[in-house]
PDB file of C-alpha atoms in Angstrom:
ATOM      1  CA  MET A 280      89.578 -37.015  17.192  1.00 44.00           C
ATOM      2  CA  ASP A 281      88.486 -38.302  13.808  1.00 46.00           C
ATOM      3  CA  GLU A 282      87.300 -41.732  12.907  1.00 44.00           C
ATOM      4  CA  LYS A 283      90.659 -42.886  11.562  1.00 44.00           C
ATOM      5  CA  ASP A 284      92.402 -42.110  14.796  1.00 45.00           C
ATOM      6  CA  SER A 285      89.811 -43.859  16.823  1.00 44.00           C
ATOM      7  CA  MET A 286      90.326 -47.073  14.970  1.00 45.00           C
ATOM      8  CA  THR A 287      94.156 -47.317  15.516  1.00 43.00           C
ATOM      9  CA  PRO A 288      95.468 -50.026  17.791  1.00 43.00           C
ATOM     10  CA  ASP A 289      96.693 -47.510  20.310  1.00 45.00           C
ATOM     11  CA  THR A 290      93.222 -46.529  21.227  1.00 44.00           C
ATOM     12  CA  ILE A 291      92.096 -50.046  21.851  1.00 42.00           C
ATOM     13  CA  PRO A 292      91.606 -50.351  25.600  1.00 47.00           C
ATOM     14  CA  GLN A 293      94.175 -52.458  27.277  1.00 48.00           C
ATOM     15  CA  SER A 294      93.591 -54.648  30.298  1.00 47.00           C
ATOM     16  CA  THR A 295      94.634 -52.894  33.485  1.00 48.00           C
ATOM     17  CA  PRO A 296      97.161 -54.717  35.746  1.00 51.00           C
ATOM     18  CA  VAL A 297      96.053 -55.893  39.042  1.00 46.00           C
ATOM     19  CA  ASP A 298      98.322 -53.456  40.762  1.00 49.00           C
ATOM     20  CA  GLY A 299      96.565 -50.551  39.174  1.00 48.00           C
ATOM     21  CA  THR A 300      99.421 -49.415  37.080  1.00 51.00           C
ATOM     22  CA  VAL A 301      98.683 -47.971  33.622  1.00 50.00           C
ATOM     23  CA  PRO A 302     100.643 -49.116  30.700  1.00 53.00           C
ATOM     24  CA  ALA A 303     103.193 -46.662  29.446  1.00 50.00           C
ATOM     25  CA  GLY A 304     101.363 -46.123  26.076  1.00 49.00           C
ATOM     26  CA  ARG A 305      98.148 -44.797  27.704  1.00 51.00           C
ATOM     27  CA  LYS A 306      99.261 -42.542  30.489  1.00 49.00           C
ATOM     28  CA  ASN A 307      98.667 -39.388  28.350  1.00 51.00           C
ATOM     29  CA  ARG A 308      95.358 -40.356  26.643  1.00 53.00           C
ATOM     30  CA  ARG A 309      92.759 -39.948  29.559  1.00 55.00           C
ATOM     31  CA  PRO A 310      92.937 -36.153  29.894  1.00 55.00           C
ATOM     32  CA  VAL A 311      92.382 -35.806  26.158  1.00 51.00           C
ATOM     33  CA  VAL A 312      89.193 -38.015  26.364  1.00 51.00           C
ATOM     34  CA  ILE A 313      87.825 -36.078  29.326  1.00 56.00           C
ATOM     35  CA  GLY A 314      88.409 -32.784  27.587  1.00 54.00           C
ATOM     36  CA  VAL A 315      86.656 -33.821  24.467  1.00 52.00           C
ATOM     37  CA  ALA A 316      83.728 -35.093  26.495  1.00 55.00           C
ATOM     38  CA  ALA A 317      83.400 -31.866  28.367  1.00 56.00           C
ATOM     39  CA  VAL A 318      83.451 -29.783  25.236  1.00 53.00           C
ATOM     40  CA  ALA A 319      80.750 -31.981  23.661  1.00 53.00           C
ATOM     41  CA  ALA A 320      78.612 -31.635  26.780  1.00 53.00           C
ATOM     42  CA  VAL A 321      78.963 -27.861  26.769  1.00 53.00           C
ATOM     43  CA  ALA A 322      78.197 -27.815  22.989  1.00 51.00           C
ATOM     44  CA  LEU A 323      75.249 -29.997  23.626  1.00 51.00           C
ATOM     45  CA  VAL A 324      73.876 -27.773  26.330  1.00 54.00           C
ATOM     46  CA  THR A 325      74.513 -24.593  24.406  1.00 54.00           C
ATOM     47  CA  GLY A 326      73.082 -26.051  21.226  1.00 53.00           C
ATOM     48  CA  GLY A 327      69.978 -27.261  23.116  1.00 59.00           C
ATOM     49  CA  VAL A 328      69.290 -23.881  24.594  1.00 57.00           C
ATOM     50  CA  CYS A 329      69.752 -22.138  21.284  1.00 67.00           C
ATOM     51  CA  GLY A 330      67.675 -24.760  19.449  1.00 68.00           C
ATOM     52  CA  TYR A 331      64.795 -24.333  21.989  1.00 57.00           C
ATOM     53  CA  ARG A 332      64.946 -20.575  21.657  1.00 72.00           C
ATOM     54  CA  ALA A 333      64.886 -20.906  17.916  1.00 79.00           C
ATOM     55  CA  TYR A 334      61.985 -23.231  18.104  1.00 72.00           C
ATOM     56  CA  GLU A 335      60.106 -21.016  20.495  1.00 77.00           C
ATOM     57  CA  ASN A 336      60.716 -17.941  18.268  1.00 81.00           C
ATOM     58  CA  HIS A 337      59.493 -19.972  15.310  1.00 83.00           C
ATOM     59  CA  GLN A 338      56.254 -20.967  17.204  1.00 87.00           C
ATOM     60  CA  VAL A 339      55.709 -17.348  18.220  1.00 88.00           C
ATOM     61  CA  SER A 340      56.163 -16.173  14.633  1.00 89.00           C
ATOM     62  CA  MET A 341      53.760 -18.817  13.354  1.00 93.00           C
ATOM     63  CA  ALA A 342      51.232 -17.800  16.039  1.00 90.00           C
ATOM     64  CA  ARG A 343      51.561 -14.186  15.021  1.00 92.00           C
ATOM     65  CA  GLN A 344      51.088 -14.928  11.411  1.00 94.00           C
ATOM     66  CA  ALA A 345      47.950 -16.975  12.292  1.00 94.00           C
ATOM     67  CA  CYS A 346      46.576 -14.076  14.397  1.00 95.00           C
ATOM     68  CA  GLN A 347      47.144 -11.593  11.726  1.00 95.00           C
ATOM     69  CA  SER A 348      45.326 -13.775   9.197  1.00 95.00           C
ATOM     70  CA  ALA A 349      42.470 -14.171  11.568  1.00 94.00           C
ATOM     71  CA  VAL A 350      42.287 -10.441  12.194  1.00 94.00           C
ATOM     72  CA  THR A 351      42.420  -9.834   8.427  1.00 94.00           C
ATOM     73  CA  ASP A 352      39.517 -12.170   7.858  1.00 94.00           C
ATOM     74  CA  LEU A 353      37.562 -10.419  10.608  1.00 94.00           C
ATOM     75  CA  GLY A 354      38.212  -7.092   8.947  1.00 94.00           C
ATOM     76  CA  LYS A 355      36.869  -8.400   5.578  1.00 94.00           C
ATOM     77  CA  THR A 356      33.843  -9.866   7.318  1.00 94.00           C
ATOM     78  CA  VAL A 357      33.013  -6.591   9.111  1.00 94.00           C
ATOM     79  CA  LYS A 358      33.517  -4.676   5.929  1.00 93.00           C
ATOM     80  CA  SER A 359      31.238  -6.939   4.066  1.00 94.00           C
ATOM     81  CA  TYR A 360      28.482  -6.674   6.792  1.00 94.00           C
ATOM     82  CA  LYS A 361      28.737  -2.895   6.693  1.00 93.00           C
ATOM     83  CA  ALA A 362      28.394  -2.884   2.914  1.00 94.00           C
ATOM     84  CA  LEU A 363      25.309  -5.175   3.219  1.00 94.00           C
ATOM     85  CA  LEU A 364      23.853  -2.893   5.894  1.00 93.00           C
ATOM     86  CA  GLY A 365      24.241   0.182   3.597  1.00 93.00           C
ATOM     87  CA  ALA A 366      23.087  -1.487   0.405  1.00 95.00           C
ATOM     88  CA  ASP A 367      20.162  -0.026  -1.534  1.00 95.00           C
ATOM     89  CA  GLY A 368      18.152  -3.233  -1.005  1.00 94.00           C
ATOM     90  CA  THR A 369      18.630  -3.093   2.740  1.00 95.00           C
ATOM     91  CA  THR A 370      17.847   0.606   2.867  1.00 95.00           C
ATOM     92  CA  ALA A 371      14.685   0.110   0.766  1.00 94.00           C
ATOM     93  CA  ALA A 372      13.520  -2.782   2.889  1.00 95.00           C
ATOM     94  CA  LEU A 373      14.084  -0.739   6.111  1.00 95.00           C
ATOM     95  CA  LYS A 374      11.917   2.067   4.689  1.00 95.00           C
ATOM     96  CA  THR A 375       9.079  -0.343   3.868  1.00 94.00           C
ATOM     97  CA  ASP A 376       5.808   0.490   5.398  1.00 93.00           C
ATOM     98  CA  ALA A 377       3.796  -2.138   7.193  1.00 94.00           C
ATOM     99  CA  THR A 378       0.844  -1.705   4.686  1.00 94.00           C
ATOM    100  CA  SER A 379       3.164  -2.665   1.876  1.00 94.00           C
ATOM    101  CA  VAL A 380       3.905  -6.159   3.091  1.00 96.00           C
ATOM    102  CA  LYS A 381       1.697  -9.147   3.571  1.00 95.00           C
ATOM    103  CA  ASP A 382       3.372 -10.136   6.873  1.00 95.00           C
ATOM    104  CA  ALA A 383       4.399  -7.337   9.084  1.00 94.00           C
ATOM    105  CA  LYS A 384       6.584  -9.644  11.221  1.00 96.00           C
ATOM    106  CA  THR A 385       9.179  -9.595   8.543  1.00 96.00           C
ATOM    107  CA  LEU A 386       9.834  -5.958   9.170  1.00 96.00           C
ATOM    108  CA  ASP A 387      10.437  -6.594  12.857  1.00 95.00           C
ATOM    109  CA  ALA A 388      12.965  -9.311  12.072  1.00 95.00           C
ATOM    110  CA  LEU A 389      14.669  -6.927   9.646  1.00 95.00           C
ATOM    111  CA  LYS A 390      15.051  -4.256  12.243  1.00 94.00           C
ATOM    112  CA  GLN A 391      16.483  -6.657  14.744  1.00 93.00           C
ATOM    113  CA  ALA A 392      18.937  -8.095  12.240  1.00 93.00           C
ATOM    114  CA  ALA A 393      20.043  -4.531  11.194  1.00 92.00           C
ATOM    115  CA  GLY A 394      20.481  -3.520  14.766  1.00 90.00           C
ATOM    116  CA  ALA A 395      23.336  -5.860  15.544  1.00 86.00           C
ATOM    117  CA  GLU A 396      26.449  -4.014  16.903  1.00 85.00           C
ATOM    118  CA  THR A 397      29.593  -4.025  14.942  1.00 85.00           C
ATOM    119  CA  PRO A 398      32.331  -5.738  16.987  1.00 87.00           C
ATOM    120  CA  ALA A 399      35.646  -4.119  17.917  1.00 86.00           C
ATOM    121  CA  MET A 400      38.761  -5.246  16.010  1.00 87.00           C
ATOM    122  CA  VAL A 401      41.144  -7.765  17.625  1.00 91.00           C
ATOM    123  CA  LYS A 402      44.932  -6.899  17.934  1.00 91.00           C
ATOM    124  CA  CYS A 403      47.785  -9.286  17.743  1.00 93.00           C
ATOM    125  CA  ASP A 404      49.864  -7.492  20.322  1.00 90.00           C
ATOM    126  CA  ALA A 405      50.771 -10.412  22.493  1.00 88.00           C
ATOM    127  CA  SER A 406      54.493 -11.378  22.819  1.00 87.00           C
ATOM    128  CA  ASP A 407      54.077 -15.057  23.272  1.00 91.00           C
ATOM    129  CA  LYS A 408      52.423 -17.862  21.500  1.00 92.00           C
ATOM    130  CA  ILE A 409      49.651 -18.340  24.089  1.00 92.00           C
ATOM    131  CA  GLY A 410      48.620 -14.673  23.885  1.00 92.00           C
ATOM    132  CA  LEU A 411      48.688 -14.733  20.077  1.00 93.00           C
ATOM    133  CA  ASP A 412      46.707 -18.004  19.864  1.00 93.00           C
ATOM    134  CA  ALA A 413      44.105 -16.456  22.185  1.00 94.00           C
ATOM    135  CA  ALA A 414      43.867 -13.240  19.950  1.00 94.00           C
ATOM    136  CA  ALA A 415      43.546 -15.480  16.870  1.00 95.00           C
ATOM    137  CA  ALA A 416      40.749 -17.499  18.450  1.00 95.00           C
ATOM    138  CA  LYS A 417      38.913 -14.355  19.466  1.00 94.00           C
ATOM    139  CA  ALA A 418      39.261 -12.921  15.965  1.00 94.00           C
ATOM    140  CA  ASP A 419      37.903 -16.180  14.401  1.00 95.00           C
ATOM    141  CA  LYS A 420      34.952 -16.259  16.880  1.00 94.00           C
ATOM    142  CA  THR A 421      34.094 -12.590  16.198  1.00 94.00           C
ATOM    143  CA  ALA A 422      34.258 -13.168  12.464  1.00 94.00           C
ATOM    144  CA  LYS A 423      31.852 -16.089  12.694  1.00 94.00           C
ATOM    145  CA  GLY A 424      29.459 -13.902  14.682  1.00 94.00           C
ATOM    146  CA  VAL A 425      29.610 -11.132  12.182  1.00 94.00           C
ATOM    147  CA  LYS A 426      29.018 -13.573   9.356  1.00 94.00           C
ATOM    148  CA  ALA A 427      26.011 -14.932  11.142  1.00 94.00           C
ATOM    149  CA  ALA A 428      24.711 -11.374  11.583  1.00 94.00           C
ATOM    150  CA  ALA A 429      25.248 -10.641   7.949  1.00 94.00           C
ATOM    151  CA  LYS A 430      23.508 -13.857   6.919  1.00 95.00           C
ATOM    152  CA  ALA A 431      20.546 -13.015   9.194  1.00 95.00           C
ATOM    153  CA  LEU A 432      20.366  -9.475   7.747  1.00 96.00           C
ATOM    154  CA  GLU A 433      20.507 -10.771   4.184  1.00 95.00           C
ATOM    155  CA  SER A 434      17.674 -13.354   4.978  1.00 96.00           C
ATOM    156  CA  ALA A 435      15.585 -10.622   6.649  1.00 96.00           C
ATOM    157  CA  VAL A 436      15.871  -8.355   3.631  1.00 96.00           C
ATOM    158  CA  LYS A 437      14.960 -11.121   1.299  1.00 96.00           C
ATOM    159  CA  ALA A 438      11.908 -11.987   3.688  1.00 97.00           C
ATOM    160  CA  VAL A 439      10.645  -8.364   3.419  1.00 97.00           C
ATOM    161  CA  GLU A 440      11.088  -8.342  -0.327  1.00 95.00           C
ATOM    162  CA  SER A 441       9.194 -11.534  -0.629  1.00 95.00           C
ATOM    163  CA  SER A 442       6.421 -10.282   1.653  1.00 97.00           C
ATOM    164  CA  LYS A 443       6.155  -7.171  -0.502  1.00 95.00           C
ATOM    165  CA  LEU A 444       5.812  -9.254  -3.559  1.00 95.00           C
ATOM    166  CA  ASP A 445       3.193 -11.385  -1.951  1.00 96.00           C
ATOM    167  CA  LYS A 446       1.197  -8.225  -1.112  1.00 96.00           C
ATOM    168  CA  THR A 447       1.657  -6.962  -4.631  1.00 95.00           C
ATOM    169  CA  VAL A 448       0.430 -10.184  -6.129  1.00 96.00           C
ATOM    170  CA  ALA A 449      -2.587 -10.261  -3.705  1.00 96.00           C
ATOM    171  CA  ASP A 450      -3.536  -6.686  -4.632  1.00 96.00           C
ATOM    172  CA  ALA A 451      -3.099  -7.316  -8.308  1.00 96.00           C
ATOM    173  CA  ASP A 452      -5.315 -10.468  -8.037  1.00 96.00           C
ATOM    174  CA  GLY A 453      -7.924  -8.398  -6.280  1.00 96.00           C
ATOM    175  CA  LEU A 454      -7.815  -5.760  -8.997  1.00 96.00           C
ATOM    176  CA  TYR A 455      -8.160  -8.465 -11.652  1.00 96.00           C
ATOM    177  CA  LYS A 456     -11.358  -9.859  -9.974  1.00 95.00           C
ATOM    178  CA  ALA A 457     -12.897  -6.499  -9.229  1.00 95.00           C
ATOM    179  CA  THR A 458     -12.559  -5.195 -12.749  1.00 95.00           C
ATOM    180  CA  GLU A 459     -14.380  -7.959 -14.532  1.00 94.00           C
ATOM    181  CA  GLY A 460     -16.699  -6.217 -16.958  1.00 93.00           C
ATOM    182  CA  ASN A 461     -15.588  -2.783 -15.735  1.00 93.00           C
ATOM    183  CA  VAL A 462     -12.726  -2.018 -18.246  1.00 95.00           C
ATOM    184  CA  GLN A 463     -12.891  -0.502 -21.607  1.00 93.00           C
ATOM    185  CA  ASP A 464     -10.253  -3.002 -23.019  1.00 94.00           C
ATOM    186  CA  GLU A 465     -10.517  -6.570 -21.668  1.00 94.00           C
ATOM    187  CA  LYS A 466      -6.994  -7.214 -22.963  1.00 96.00           C
ATOM    188  CA  THR A 467      -5.507  -5.157 -20.157  1.00 96.00           C
ATOM    189  CA  ARG A 468      -6.942  -7.677 -17.623  1.00 96.00           C
ATOM    190  CA  GLU A 469      -5.558 -10.563 -19.517  1.00 96.00           C
ATOM    191  CA  ALA A 470      -2.047  -9.010 -19.401  1.00 96.00           C
ATOM    192  CA  LEU A 471      -2.447  -8.511 -15.616  1.00 96.00           C
ATOM    193  CA  LYS A 472      -3.407 -12.188 -15.162  1.00 95.00           C
ATOM    194  CA  GLN A 473      -0.151 -13.303 -16.924  1.00 96.00           C
ATOM    195  CA  ALA A 474       1.947 -10.832 -14.863  1.00 96.00           C
ATOM    196  CA  ILE A 475       0.454 -12.332 -11.669  1.00 96.00           C
ATOM    197  CA  ALA A 476       1.427 -15.823 -12.852  1.00 95.00           C
ATOM    198  CA  LYS A 477       5.047 -14.700 -13.402  1.00 94.00           C
ATOM    199  CA  ARG A 478       5.265 -12.968  -9.912  1.00 94.00           C
ATOM    200  CA  ASP A 479       7.225 -10.167 -11.426  1.00 93.00           C
ATOM    201  CA  ALA A 480       6.659  -6.954  -9.543  1.00 92.00           C
ATOM    202  CA  GLY A 481       7.676  -4.665 -12.367  1.00 93.00           C
ATOM    203  CA  THR A 482       5.451  -6.401 -14.874  1.00 96.00           C
ATOM    204  CA  ILE A 483       2.622  -6.465 -12.437  1.00 96.00           C
ATOM    205  CA  ALA A 484       2.896  -2.731 -11.757  1.00 95.00           C
ATOM    206  CA  LYS A 485       2.770  -1.915 -15.522  1.00 96.00           C
ATOM    207  CA  ALA A 486      -0.147  -4.315 -16.167  1.00 96.00           C
ATOM    208  CA  ALA A 487      -2.061  -2.917 -13.156  1.00 96.00           C
ATOM    209  CA  LYS A 488      -1.664   0.604 -14.342  1.00 96.00           C
ATOM    210  CA  SER A 489      -3.082  -0.294 -17.702  1.00 96.00           C
ATOM    211  CA  VAL A 490      -6.098  -1.996 -16.008  1.00 97.00           C
ATOM    212  CA  ASN A 491      -6.696   1.049 -13.934  1.00 96.00           C
ATOM    213  CA  ASP A 492      -6.462   3.381 -16.873  1.00 96.00           C
ATOM    214  CA  SER A 493      -8.901   1.223 -18.772  1.00 96.00           C
ATOM    215  CA  LYS A 494     -11.304   1.189 -15.906  1.00 94.00           C
ATOM    216  CA  ALA A 495     -11.114   4.880 -15.611  1.00 95.00           C
ATOM    217  CA  ALA A 496     -11.783   5.266 -19.320  1.00 95.00           C
ATOM    218  CA  LYS A 497     -14.813   3.061 -19.090  1.00 92.00           C
ATOM    219  CA  GLU A 498     -16.155   4.988 -16.038  1.00 93.00           C
ATOM    220  CA  LYS A 499     -15.723   8.269 -17.905  1.00 94.00           C
ATOM    221  CA  ALA A 500     -17.439   6.917 -20.976  1.00 93.00           C
ATOM    222  CA  ASP A 501     -20.296   5.491 -18.920  1.00 90.00           C
ATOM    223  CA  ALA A 502     -20.692   8.828 -17.160  1.00 93.00           C
ATOM    224  CA  GLU A 503     -20.796  10.766 -20.305  1.00 93.00           C
ATOM    225  CA  ALA A 504     -23.299   8.318 -21.817  1.00 92.00           C
ATOM    226  CA  LYS A 505     -25.488   8.630 -18.769  1.00 92.00           C
ATOM    227  CA  THR A 506     -25.340  12.424 -18.800  1.00 93.00           C
ATOM    228  CA  LYS A 507     -26.174  12.405 -22.518  1.00 92.00           C
ATOM    229  CA  ALA A 508     -29.168   9.978 -21.974  1.00 93.00           C
ATOM    230  CA  GLU A 509     -30.513  12.165 -19.196  1.00 92.00           C
ATOM    231  CA  GLN A 510     -30.211  15.281 -21.301  1.00 92.00           C
ATOM    232  CA  GLU A 511     -32.059  13.571 -24.199  1.00 92.00           C
ATOM    233  CA  ALA A 512     -34.731  12.277 -21.836  1.00 93.00           C
ATOM    234  CA  GLN A 513     -35.241  15.722 -20.432  1.00 92.00           C
ATOM    235  CA  ALA A 514     -35.394  17.256 -23.972  1.00 92.00           C
ATOM    236  CA  GLN A 515     -37.846  14.675 -25.081  1.00 91.00           C
ATOM    237  CA  ALA A 516     -40.059  15.159 -22.005  1.00 91.00           C
ATOM    238  CA  ALA A 517     -40.011  18.927 -22.604  1.00 90.00           C
ATOM    239  CA  ALA A 518     -40.895  18.519 -26.285  1.00 88.00           C
ATOM    240  CA  GLU A 519     -43.799  16.173 -25.354  1.00 87.00           C
ATOM    241  CA  ALA A 520     -45.031  18.682 -22.748  1.00 88.00           C
ATOM    242  CA  ALA A 521     -44.902  21.514 -25.246  1.00 86.00           C
ATOM    243  CA  ALA A 522     -46.758  19.484 -27.919  1.00 86.00           C
ATOM    244  CA  ALA A 523     -49.473  18.419 -25.457  1.00 85.00           C
ATOM    245  CA  GLN A 524     -49.976  22.049 -24.364  1.00 84.00           C
ATOM    246  CA  SER A 525     -50.224  23.304 -27.972  1.00 82.00           C
ATOM    247  CA  GLN A 526     -52.797  20.638 -28.781  1.00 82.00           C
ATOM    248  CA  THR A 527     -54.871  21.569 -25.786  1.00 80.00           C
ATOM    249  CA  GLN A 528     -54.879  25.221 -26.780  1.00 76.00           C
ATOM    250  CA  GLN A 529     -55.947  24.402 -30.364  1.00 72.00           C
ATOM    251  CA  SER A 530     -58.834  22.154 -29.344  1.00 66.00           C
ATOM    252  CA  TYR A 531     -60.377  24.563 -26.864  1.00 56.00           C
ATOM    253  CA  SER A 532     -62.338  27.843 -27.725  1.00 53.00           C
ATOM    254  CA  ALA A 533     -64.271  29.936 -25.242  1.00 51.00           C
ATOM    255  CA  PRO A 534     -68.077  30.006 -25.795  1.00 55.00           C
ATOM    256  CA  GLN A 535     -69.509  33.313 -27.203  1.00 55.00           C
ATOM    257  CA  GLN A 536     -72.811  34.815 -26.020  1.00 55.00           C
ATOM    258  CA  SER A 537     -74.797  37.756 -27.378  1.00 52.00           C
ATOM    259  CA  TYR A 538     -77.415  39.441 -25.257  1.00 51.00           C
ATOM    260  CA  THR A 539     -79.779  42.191 -26.341  1.00 54.00           C
ATOM    261  CA  PRO A 540     -82.250  43.195 -23.704  1.00 54.00           C
ATOM    262  CA  SER A 541     -85.810  43.983 -24.745  1.00 54.00           C
ATOM    263  CA  TYR A 542     -88.511  45.541 -22.667  1.00 51.00           C
ATOM    264  CA  SER A 543     -92.329  46.119 -23.468  1.00 55.00           C
ATOM    265  CA  ALA A 544     -94.193  48.417 -21.177  1.00 53.00           C
ATOM    266  CA  PRO A 545     -97.657  47.218 -20.229  1.00 55.00           C
ATOM    267  CA  GLN A 546    -100.471  48.904 -22.035  1.00 55.00           C
ATOM    268  CA  GLN A 547    -103.793  49.826 -20.462  1.00 54.00           C
ATOM    269  CA  SER A 548    -106.795  51.392 -22.140  1.00 51.00           C
ATOM    270  CA  TYR A 549    -109.954  52.459 -20.494  1.00 48.00           C
ATOM    271  CA  THR A 550    -113.049  54.469 -21.519  1.00 50.00           C
ATOM    272  CA  PRO A 551    -114.492  56.484 -18.796  1.00 50.00           C
ATOM    273  CA  SER A 552    -118.378  56.648 -18.589  1.00 48.00           C
ATOM    274  CA  TYR A 553    -120.402  59.148 -16.746  1.00 45.00           C
ATOM    275  CA  SER A 554    -124.054  59.223 -15.975  1.00 45.00           C
ATOM    276  CA  GLY A 555    -125.674  61.859 -13.935  1.00 45.00           C
ATOM    277  CA  GLY A 556    -127.401  60.814 -10.748  1.00 45.00           C
ATOM    278  CA  SER A 557    -130.638  62.031  -9.166  1.00 42.00           C
ATOM    279  CA  THR A 558    -131.281  63.078  -5.705  1.00 40.00           C
ATOM    280  CA  SER A 559    -134.444  62.426  -3.909  1.00 41.00           C
ATOM    281  CA  GLY A 560    -135.953  63.964  -0.741  1.00 41.00           C
ATOM    282  CA  GLY A 561    -134.527  67.267  -1.622  1.00 42.00           C
ATOM    283  CA  GLY A 562    -131.165  66.165  -0.437  1.00 42.00           C
ATOM    284  CA  SER A 563    -128.118  67.041  -2.240  1.00 42.00           C
ATOM    285  CA  GLY A 564    -126.335  64.381  -4.058  1.00 44.00           C
ATOM    286  CA  SER A 565    -122.908  63.805  -5.297  1.00 43.00           C
ATOM    287  CA  SER A 566    -121.969  62.072  -8.307  1.00 45.00           C
ATOM    288  CA  VAL A 567    -119.140  59.474  -8.690  1.00 45.00           C
ATOM    289  CA  PRO A 568    -118.089  58.681 -12.107  1.00 48.00           C
ATOM    290  CA  ASP A 569    -118.352  55.068 -12.971  1.00 48.00           C
ATOM    291  CA  PHE A 570    -114.887  53.642 -13.805  1.00 45.00           C
ATOM    292  CA  VAL A 571    -115.114  50.652 -15.859  1.00 46.00           C
ATOM    293  CA  PRO A 572    -111.779  49.717 -17.245  1.00 47.00           C
ATOM    294  CA  SER A 573    -111.699  47.748 -20.297  1.00 46.00           C
ATOM    295  CA  SER A 574    -108.810  45.340 -20.634  1.00 45.00           C
ATOM    296  CA  GLY A 575    -106.647  45.923 -23.499  1.00 46.00           C
ATOM    297  CA  GLY A 576    -103.729  44.156 -22.022  1.00 45.00           C
ATOM    298  CA  HIS A 577    -104.051  43.989 -18.273  1.00 46.00           C
ATOM    299  CA  GLY A 578    -107.698  44.882 -17.951  1.00 45.00           C
ATOM    300  CA  VAL A 579    -110.213  42.632 -16.450  1.00 45.00           C
ATOM    301  CA  GLY A 580    -111.843  40.492 -19.079  1.00 48.00           C
ATOM    302  CA  SER A 581    -113.174  37.798 -16.976  1.00 48.00           C
ATOM    303  CA  ALA A 582    -113.514  36.704 -13.487  1.00 47.00           C
ATOM    304  CA  ASN A 583    -110.151  35.091 -13.573  1.00 49.00           C
ATOM    305  CA  ASP A 584    -108.552  38.512 -14.174  1.00 50.00           C
ATOM    306  CA  CYS A 585    -110.068  40.068 -11.068  1.00 52.00           C
ATOM    307  CA  ASP A 586    -107.122  39.780  -8.821  1.00 54.00           C
ATOM    308  CA  ALA A 587    -104.772  41.515 -11.162  1.00 53.00           C
ATOM    309  CA  ALA A 588    -107.299  44.249 -11.862  1.00 51.00           C
ATOM    310  CA  CYS A 589    -108.100  44.704  -8.314  1.00 54.00           C
ATOM    311  CA  ARG A 590    -104.526  45.154  -7.426  1.00 56.00           C
ATOM    312  CA  ALA A 591    -103.988  47.782  -9.966  1.00 54.00           C
ATOM    313  CA  PRO A 592    -103.754  51.350  -8.479  1.00 55.00           C
ATOM    314  CA  ILE A 593    -106.782  53.532  -8.497  1.00 52.00           C
ATOM    315  CA  GLN A 594    -106.345  56.700 -10.348  1.00 52.00           C
ATOM    316  CA  HIS A 595    -108.337  59.811  -9.397  1.00 47.00           C
TER     317      HIS A 595
END
């Protein structure tokens, strides 16, 4: 029934007589009104059910899209974490020796950060909004955990690199101080000092090599000079010793002695004298020649010569 028909005078309700009779003009209108109301009610119920189902399907679809988006973000986060874990900087930091860093604790933190397990992926396989929302929430939470692990890993890598640089700077500063006056070219130490101030590892390494090379060159030159000086001192000492020996030989000559033995035999001269003796009393007599030596050399010339003459052998 359209709006025009509903506004006609026939549809205006009429007062009902006391006896309950219906006017003749409205006897056939009630069934029509009831039928329209029933159809409207059925349409309303049917439309409501269909509308709810459509709304519910829409909600499920939106939840599924949200879940898929969360899972996609999780996948990207995990991929980024894996890329950071396999990066050259991370690999180099993990291979760093404890002697190469100033603080060894940074290596422990790095190993812990790199040891985080990669989470499993979340699936949006639920058929209702509640299940899809739960999956999306799980994907979001997992992604946040992976992002936190990636941030911790990145910070740990930077901490190791910073500690390595601190150790490099400290070693370079020690080299600078230890080589004062011990390099062949002082400019190399000045370049090292500037590199330390810049805290540039590459520049420090280059400058430190130059200082070490200059130090080695000076040590070599000093060693050669020392060897040469020792050789010259030895040569001079040998020359002085040779000169002293030659002078000694020239100033000394052995004494010469000549010996001619001479011998004079003692000479003796004597003149024997003999005088005949006489015997008396008829006896026989013997005569002994008188021997009176006359001293020509060893004869007795005086009383003082008696001893020598007396000791002389008697010749018969």
